[in-house]
XYZ file of C-alpha atoms in Angstrom:
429
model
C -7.599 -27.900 -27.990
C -5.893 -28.804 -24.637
C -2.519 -30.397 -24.522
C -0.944 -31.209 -21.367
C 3.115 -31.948 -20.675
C 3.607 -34.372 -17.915
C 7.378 -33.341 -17.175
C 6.955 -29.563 -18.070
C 9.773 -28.104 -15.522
C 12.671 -29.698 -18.155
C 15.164 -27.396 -19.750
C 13.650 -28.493 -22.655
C 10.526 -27.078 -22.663
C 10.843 -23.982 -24.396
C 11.790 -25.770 -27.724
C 8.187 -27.523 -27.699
C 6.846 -24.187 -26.994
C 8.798 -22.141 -29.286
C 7.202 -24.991 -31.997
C 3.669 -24.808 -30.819
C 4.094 -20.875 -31.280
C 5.644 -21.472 -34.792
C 3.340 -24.018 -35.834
C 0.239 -23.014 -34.220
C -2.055 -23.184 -37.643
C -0.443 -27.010 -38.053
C -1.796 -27.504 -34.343
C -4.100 -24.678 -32.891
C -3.686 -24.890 -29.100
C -5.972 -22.778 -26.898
C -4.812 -24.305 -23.509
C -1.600 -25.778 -22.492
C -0.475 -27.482 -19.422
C 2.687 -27.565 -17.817
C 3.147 -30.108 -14.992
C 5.921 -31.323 -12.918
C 6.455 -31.681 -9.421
C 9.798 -29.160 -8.987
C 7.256 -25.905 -8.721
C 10.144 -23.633 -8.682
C 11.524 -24.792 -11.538
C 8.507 -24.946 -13.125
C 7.632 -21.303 -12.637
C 11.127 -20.257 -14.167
C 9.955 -22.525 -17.518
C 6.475 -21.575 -17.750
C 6.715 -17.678 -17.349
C 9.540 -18.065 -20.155
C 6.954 -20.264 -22.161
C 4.325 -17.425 -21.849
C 6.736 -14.617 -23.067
C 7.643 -16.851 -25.807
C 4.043 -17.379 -26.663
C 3.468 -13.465 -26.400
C 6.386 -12.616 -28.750
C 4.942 -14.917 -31.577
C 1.430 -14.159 -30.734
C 0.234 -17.242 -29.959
C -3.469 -16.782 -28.130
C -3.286 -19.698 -26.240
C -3.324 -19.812 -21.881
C -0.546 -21.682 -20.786
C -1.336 -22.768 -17.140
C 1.692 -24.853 -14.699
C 0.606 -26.979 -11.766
C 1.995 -29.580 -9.495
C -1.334 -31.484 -9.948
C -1.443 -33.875 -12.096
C -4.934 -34.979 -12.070
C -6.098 -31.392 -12.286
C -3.424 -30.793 -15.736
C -4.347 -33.847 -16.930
C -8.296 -33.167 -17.283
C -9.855 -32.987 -20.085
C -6.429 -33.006 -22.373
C -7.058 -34.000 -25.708
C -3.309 -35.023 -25.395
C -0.586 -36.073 -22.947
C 3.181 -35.479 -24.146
C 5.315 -37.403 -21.600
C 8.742 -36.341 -21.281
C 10.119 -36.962 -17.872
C 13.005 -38.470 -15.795
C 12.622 -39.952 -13.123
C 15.647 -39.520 -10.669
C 16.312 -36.853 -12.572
C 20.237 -36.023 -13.962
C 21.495 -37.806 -10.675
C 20.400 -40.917 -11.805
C 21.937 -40.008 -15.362
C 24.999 -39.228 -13.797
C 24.597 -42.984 -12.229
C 23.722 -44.673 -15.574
C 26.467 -43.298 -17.123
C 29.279 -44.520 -14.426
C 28.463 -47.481 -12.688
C 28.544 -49.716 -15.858
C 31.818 -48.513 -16.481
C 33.263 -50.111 -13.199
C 32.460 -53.460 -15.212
C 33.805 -52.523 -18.817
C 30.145 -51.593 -20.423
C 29.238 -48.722 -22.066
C 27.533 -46.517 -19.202
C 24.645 -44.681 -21.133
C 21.153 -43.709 -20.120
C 19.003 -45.232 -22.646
C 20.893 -48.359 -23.730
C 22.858 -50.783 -21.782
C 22.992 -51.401 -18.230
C 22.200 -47.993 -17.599
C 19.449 -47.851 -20.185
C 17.708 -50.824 -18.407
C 18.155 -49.034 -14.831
C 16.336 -46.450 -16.474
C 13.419 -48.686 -17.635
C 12.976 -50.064 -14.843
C 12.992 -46.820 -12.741
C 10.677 -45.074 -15.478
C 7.592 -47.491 -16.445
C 6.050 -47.498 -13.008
C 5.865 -43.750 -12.659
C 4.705 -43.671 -16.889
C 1.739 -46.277 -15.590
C 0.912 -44.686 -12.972
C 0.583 -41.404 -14.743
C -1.365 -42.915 -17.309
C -3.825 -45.116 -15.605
C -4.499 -41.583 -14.518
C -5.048 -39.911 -17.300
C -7.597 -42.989 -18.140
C -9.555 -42.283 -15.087
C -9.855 -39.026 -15.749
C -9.744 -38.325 -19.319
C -10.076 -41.711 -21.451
C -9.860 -40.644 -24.606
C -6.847 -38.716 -24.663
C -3.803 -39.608 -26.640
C -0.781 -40.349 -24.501
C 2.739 -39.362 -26.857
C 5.420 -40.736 -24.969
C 9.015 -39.008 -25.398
C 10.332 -40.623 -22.049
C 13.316 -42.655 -22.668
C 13.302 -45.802 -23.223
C 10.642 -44.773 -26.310
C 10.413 -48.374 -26.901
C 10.089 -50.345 -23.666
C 7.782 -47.480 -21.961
C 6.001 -47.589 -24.765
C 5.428 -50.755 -25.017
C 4.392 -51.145 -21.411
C 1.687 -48.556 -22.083
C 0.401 -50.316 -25.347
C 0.214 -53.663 -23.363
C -1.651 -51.631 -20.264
C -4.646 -50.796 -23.090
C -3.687 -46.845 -23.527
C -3.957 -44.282 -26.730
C -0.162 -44.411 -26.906
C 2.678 -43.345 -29.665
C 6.284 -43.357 -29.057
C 8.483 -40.482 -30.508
C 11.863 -39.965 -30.969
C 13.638 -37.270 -32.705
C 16.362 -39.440 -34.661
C 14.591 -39.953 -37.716
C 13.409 -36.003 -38.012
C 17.230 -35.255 -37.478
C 17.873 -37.436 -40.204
C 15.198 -36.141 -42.694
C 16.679 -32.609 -41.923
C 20.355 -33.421 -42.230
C 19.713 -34.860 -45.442
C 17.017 -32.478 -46.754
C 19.931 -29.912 -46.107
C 22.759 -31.825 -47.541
C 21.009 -32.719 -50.794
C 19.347 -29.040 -51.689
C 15.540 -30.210 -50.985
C 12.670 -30.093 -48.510
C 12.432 -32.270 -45.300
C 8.784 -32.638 -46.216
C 10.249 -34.654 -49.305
C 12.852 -36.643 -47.764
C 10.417 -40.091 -47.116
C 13.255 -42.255 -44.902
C 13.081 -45.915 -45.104
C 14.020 -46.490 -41.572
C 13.714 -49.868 -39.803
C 14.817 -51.217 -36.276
C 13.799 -50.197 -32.764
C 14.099 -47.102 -30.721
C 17.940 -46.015 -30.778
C 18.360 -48.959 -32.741
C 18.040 -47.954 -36.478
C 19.498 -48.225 -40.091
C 18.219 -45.451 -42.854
C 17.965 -48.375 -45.693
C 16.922 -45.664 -48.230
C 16.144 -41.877 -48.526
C 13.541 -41.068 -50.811
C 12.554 -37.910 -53.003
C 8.782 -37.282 -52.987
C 7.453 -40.366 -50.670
C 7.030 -43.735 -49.846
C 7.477 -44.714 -53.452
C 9.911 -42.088 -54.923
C 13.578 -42.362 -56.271
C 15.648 -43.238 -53.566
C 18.884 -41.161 -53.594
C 20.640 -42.981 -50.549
C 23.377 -44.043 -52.695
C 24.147 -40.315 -54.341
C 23.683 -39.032 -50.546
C 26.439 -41.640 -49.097
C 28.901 -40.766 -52.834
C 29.015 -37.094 -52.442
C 28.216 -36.352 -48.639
C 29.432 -39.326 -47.357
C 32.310 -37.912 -44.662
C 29.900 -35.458 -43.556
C 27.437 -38.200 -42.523
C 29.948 -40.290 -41.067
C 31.501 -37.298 -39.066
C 28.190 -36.957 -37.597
C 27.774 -40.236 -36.776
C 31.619 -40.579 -35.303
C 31.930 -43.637 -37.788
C 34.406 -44.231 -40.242
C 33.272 -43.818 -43.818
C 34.676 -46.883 -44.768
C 31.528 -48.397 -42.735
C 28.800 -46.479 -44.200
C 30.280 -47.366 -47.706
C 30.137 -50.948 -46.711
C 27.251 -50.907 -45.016
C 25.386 -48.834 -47.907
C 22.975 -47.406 -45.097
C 22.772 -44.646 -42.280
C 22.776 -46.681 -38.748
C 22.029 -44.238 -36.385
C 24.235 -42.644 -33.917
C 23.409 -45.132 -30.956
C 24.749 -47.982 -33.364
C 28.297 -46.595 -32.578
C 27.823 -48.158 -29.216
C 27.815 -51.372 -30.701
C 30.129 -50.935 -33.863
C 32.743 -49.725 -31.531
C 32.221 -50.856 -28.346
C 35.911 -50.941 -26.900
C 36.724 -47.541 -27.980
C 33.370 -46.010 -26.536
C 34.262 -47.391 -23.256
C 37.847 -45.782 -23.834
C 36.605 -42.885 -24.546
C 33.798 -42.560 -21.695
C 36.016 -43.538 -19.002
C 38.445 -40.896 -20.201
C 36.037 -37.690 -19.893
C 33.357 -35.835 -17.958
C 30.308 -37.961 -18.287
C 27.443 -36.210 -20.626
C 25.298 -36.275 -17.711
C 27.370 -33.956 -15.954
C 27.878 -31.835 -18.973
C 24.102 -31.411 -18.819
C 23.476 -30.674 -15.756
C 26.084 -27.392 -16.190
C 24.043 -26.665 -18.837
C 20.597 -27.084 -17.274
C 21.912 -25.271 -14.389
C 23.010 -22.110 -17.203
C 19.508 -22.418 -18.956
C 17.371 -22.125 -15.678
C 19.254 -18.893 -15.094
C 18.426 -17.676 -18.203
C 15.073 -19.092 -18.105
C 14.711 -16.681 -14.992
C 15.289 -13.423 -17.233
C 12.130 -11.682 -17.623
C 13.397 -9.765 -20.850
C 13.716 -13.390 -22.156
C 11.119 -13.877 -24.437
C 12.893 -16.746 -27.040
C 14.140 -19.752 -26.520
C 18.588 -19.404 -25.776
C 20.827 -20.405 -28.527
C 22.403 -22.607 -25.579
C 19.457 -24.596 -25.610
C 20.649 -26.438 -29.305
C 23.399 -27.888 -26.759
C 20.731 -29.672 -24.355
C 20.233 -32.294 -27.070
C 16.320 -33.041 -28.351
C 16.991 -31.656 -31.807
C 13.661 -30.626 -33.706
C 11.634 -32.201 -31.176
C 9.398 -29.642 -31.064
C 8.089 -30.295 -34.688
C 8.146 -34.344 -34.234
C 5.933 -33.477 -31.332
C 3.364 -31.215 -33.077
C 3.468 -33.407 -36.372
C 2.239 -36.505 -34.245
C -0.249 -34.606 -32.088
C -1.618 -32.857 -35.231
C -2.184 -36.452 -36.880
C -3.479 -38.047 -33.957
C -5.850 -35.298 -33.622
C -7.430 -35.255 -36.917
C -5.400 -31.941 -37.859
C -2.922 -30.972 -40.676
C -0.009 -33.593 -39.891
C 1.914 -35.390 -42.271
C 0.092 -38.706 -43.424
C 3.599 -40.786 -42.766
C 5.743 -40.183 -39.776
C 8.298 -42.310 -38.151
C 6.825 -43.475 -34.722
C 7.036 -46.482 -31.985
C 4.137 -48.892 -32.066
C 3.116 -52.246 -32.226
C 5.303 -54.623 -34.962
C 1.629 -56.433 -36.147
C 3.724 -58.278 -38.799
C 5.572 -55.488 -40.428
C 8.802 -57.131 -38.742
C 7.938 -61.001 -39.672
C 10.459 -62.047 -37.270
C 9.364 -60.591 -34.201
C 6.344 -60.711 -32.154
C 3.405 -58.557 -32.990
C 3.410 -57.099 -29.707
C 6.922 -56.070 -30.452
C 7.275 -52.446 -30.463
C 9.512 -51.357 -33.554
C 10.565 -47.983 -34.759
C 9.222 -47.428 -38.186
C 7.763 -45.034 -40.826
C 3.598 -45.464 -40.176
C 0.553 -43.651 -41.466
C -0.775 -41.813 -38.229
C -4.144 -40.429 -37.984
C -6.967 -40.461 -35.484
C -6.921 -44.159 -35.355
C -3.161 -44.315 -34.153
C -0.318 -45.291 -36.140
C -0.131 -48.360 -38.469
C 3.153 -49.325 -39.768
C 4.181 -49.282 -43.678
C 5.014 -52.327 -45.387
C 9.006 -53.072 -44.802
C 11.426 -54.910 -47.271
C 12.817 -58.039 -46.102
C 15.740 -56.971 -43.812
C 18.999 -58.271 -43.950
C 20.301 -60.701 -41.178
C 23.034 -58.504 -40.162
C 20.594 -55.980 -38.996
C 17.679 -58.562 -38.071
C 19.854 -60.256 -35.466
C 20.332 -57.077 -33.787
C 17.171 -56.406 -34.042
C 15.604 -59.679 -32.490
C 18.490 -59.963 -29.549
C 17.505 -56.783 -28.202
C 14.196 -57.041 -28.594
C 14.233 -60.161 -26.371
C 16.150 -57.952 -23.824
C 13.498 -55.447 -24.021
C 10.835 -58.524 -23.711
C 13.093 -59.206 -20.174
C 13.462 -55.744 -19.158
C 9.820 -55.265 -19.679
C 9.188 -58.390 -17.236
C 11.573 -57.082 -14.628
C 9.990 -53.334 -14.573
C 6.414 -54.812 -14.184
C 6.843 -58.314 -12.200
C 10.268 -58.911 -11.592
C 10.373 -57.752 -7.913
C 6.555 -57.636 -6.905
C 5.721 -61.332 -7.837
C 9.039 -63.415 -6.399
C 10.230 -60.472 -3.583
C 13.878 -59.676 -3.617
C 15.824 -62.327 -5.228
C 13.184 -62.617 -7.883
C 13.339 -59.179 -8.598
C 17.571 -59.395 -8.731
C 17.141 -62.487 -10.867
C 14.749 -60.832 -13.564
C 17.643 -58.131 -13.634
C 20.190 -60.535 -14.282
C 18.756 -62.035 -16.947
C 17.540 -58.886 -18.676
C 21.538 -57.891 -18.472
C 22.620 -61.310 -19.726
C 20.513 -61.319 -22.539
C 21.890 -57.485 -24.085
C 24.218 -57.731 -26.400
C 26.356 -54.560 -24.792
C 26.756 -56.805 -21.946
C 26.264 -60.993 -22.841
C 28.314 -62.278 -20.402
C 27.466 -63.490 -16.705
C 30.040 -62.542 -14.804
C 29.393 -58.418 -16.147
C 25.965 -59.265 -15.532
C 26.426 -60.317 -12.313
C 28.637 -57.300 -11.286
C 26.169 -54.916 -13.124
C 23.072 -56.495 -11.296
C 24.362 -55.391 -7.766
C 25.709 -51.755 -8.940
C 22.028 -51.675 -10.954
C 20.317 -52.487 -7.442
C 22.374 -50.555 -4.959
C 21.749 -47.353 -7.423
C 18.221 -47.800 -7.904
C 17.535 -49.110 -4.474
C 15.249 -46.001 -3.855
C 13.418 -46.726 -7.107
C 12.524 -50.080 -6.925
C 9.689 -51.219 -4.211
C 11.100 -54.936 -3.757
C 15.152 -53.663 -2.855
């Protein structure tokens, strides 16, 4: 089996190799492929990611390359996890929307949508690619936004699953605070990437005793610490919105707070900057403790559950994925892509049936999926089909329409920052 990483030079790395060491009987790899263009950064994470395959004994060749038609062929799968711009345009995404009062973020926002439309170009190129050479390989994207790049590879005709690793946190935390398994915590989580709600947690599967109201009684301020929420909301609420939600919930006092501090992207970079010097280390042979600081929590065994499904293997029949709504959300389109538990297998991923959801969380729900539906337009035809001011309009819009944003004048502001940021990145600037 041949699995290829399309961004394999990222600090990250080693925690999807230390998991396809661990987990190699879940996922038996005999070749995997490294590729990014930064070659000596690449070296640095792929001679760690051979010592850490030598120290568990994993038998598998692990080969970098700048060449991404030559890493690409003949992959049974494609893991995507790049950025493009890398943390210089984090550093962007997270300070420019400040300037107009909005949360400055990389994945949600202004800044999230600067990312979008910086990112699904590069992801279609990549995988028209892949196609060409290698057309029946799965393509698992991890490259934020899950949801919008996904979608734009659905809609392009590709193999393609979108993973994030907020649910698996979940399942964990809770597996941990309750005394039991993750493989028997079955989440009921609904929404779209970085835009979720845990509705109920579930003992033994789909259909077991759900336990969400026991969890929130006796481990309640834990949960809410974690999610930097007050427990009065969670006990209001009744459910587990995930962490991104606090953007939202408390948007005032997240722009406080992010116009008061170093921004994350700049914490990261220090840190990426630490871990490549480590990553150096020849007696390294593990991935650093540091490396739990990067972010990307239990990634590594989100990304070999999917590929194991998705390559008729030994993954778990239900895992929570991005792919096409087909109905499960009745009031979106089909072609909507929603975060949601699904049975995976060689034929993809196919939602489960969801219970009617409430209108406080549907709302959400359908406003920013019609900024994603805008966003999407602007990434692929905002620019190249009406030249400049088309491509500033389709911008606009996409801003006007977020709900972090909603107002003309910020999207007006946030439209020029957006453009003179991303000049480099967009053909019709």
């Amino acid at each position: 089996m041949k699995l290829t990483v399309v961004g394999g030079g990222s600090t990250y790395t080693p925690e999807l190799i230390d998991g396809f060491a661990r987990l190699r009987d879940t996922l038996p790899i005999t070749e995997l492929v490294l590729v990014d263009p930064a070659a000596e950064r690449l070296e640095l994470v792929g001679g760690l990611a051979r010592r850490i395959f030598a120290r568990q004994d994993h038998g598998g060749k692990i080969v970098t390359t700048t060449d991404l038609d030559a890493g690409v062929e003949g992959a049974d799968a494609v893991l995507l996890q790049l950025r493009v711009g890398g943390q210089a345009a984090r550093q962007q995404d997270e300070t420019w929307p400040l300037e107009c009062g909005c949360i400055g973020q990389e994945t949600t926002g202004a800044g999230g949508l600067a990312k979008a439309l910086r990112t699904v170009p590069v992801v279609l190129d990549i995988a028209e690619r892949v196609r060409r050479t290698n057309p029946d390989a799965w393509i698992i994207d991890f490259t934020n936004p899950v949801g919008i790049v996904t979608r734009a590879l659905l809609q392009a005709g590709h193999k393609a699953v979108g993973l994030c690793n907020v649910a698996i946190g979940f399942q964990r935390k809770f597996a941990g605070l309750l005394g039991v398994a993750p493989s028997d915590v079955h989440l009921d989580h609904v929404g779209l990437n970085h835009l979720t709600w845990e509705r109920a947690v579930r003992i033994g599967g789909p259909e077991g005793e759900n336990v969400l109201p026991r969890l929130l009684a006796e481990h309640g301020d834990a949960v809410a610490d974690d999610l930097r929420l007050p427990r009065s909301v969670l006990d209001r609420l009744g459910v587990v919105p995930s962490y991104y939600l606090r953007y939202f919930y408390a948007h005032d006092e997240v722009v406080r707070e992010l116009g008061s501090k170093p921004s994350r992207a700049a914490e990261v970079a220090a840190m990426e900057k630490e871990l490549l010097e480590m990553y150096g280390d020849p007696a390294l042979d593990e991935k650093p403790a540091l490396l739990a600081r990067r972010g990307g929590a239990f990634y590594s065994e989100a990304a070999v559950d999917l590929a194991a499904s998705l390559l008729g293997g030994g993954g778990s029949p239900y895992q929570v994925v991005n792919t096409y709504n087909n109905g499960t959300l009745p009031f979106l389109p089909d072609d909507a892509v929603i975060e949601t538990q699904a049975a995976v297998g060689a034929h993809g991923a196919t939602p489960l049936p969801v219970a009617p959801v409430d209108p406080l969380y549907a709302g959400l729900i359908a406003n920013v999926t019609a900024y994603e539906d805008l966003a999407l337009e602007a990434a692929l035809r905002g620019g190249r089909d009406a030249g400049r001011e088309g491509g500033r309009n389709a911008v606009f819009k996409a801003l006007l329409a977020h709900p972090l944003v909603g107002q003309y004048a910020y999207a007006d502001g946030l439209t020029d920052r957006l453009i003179a940021h991303n000049r480099e990145h967009l053909a019709w600037a």
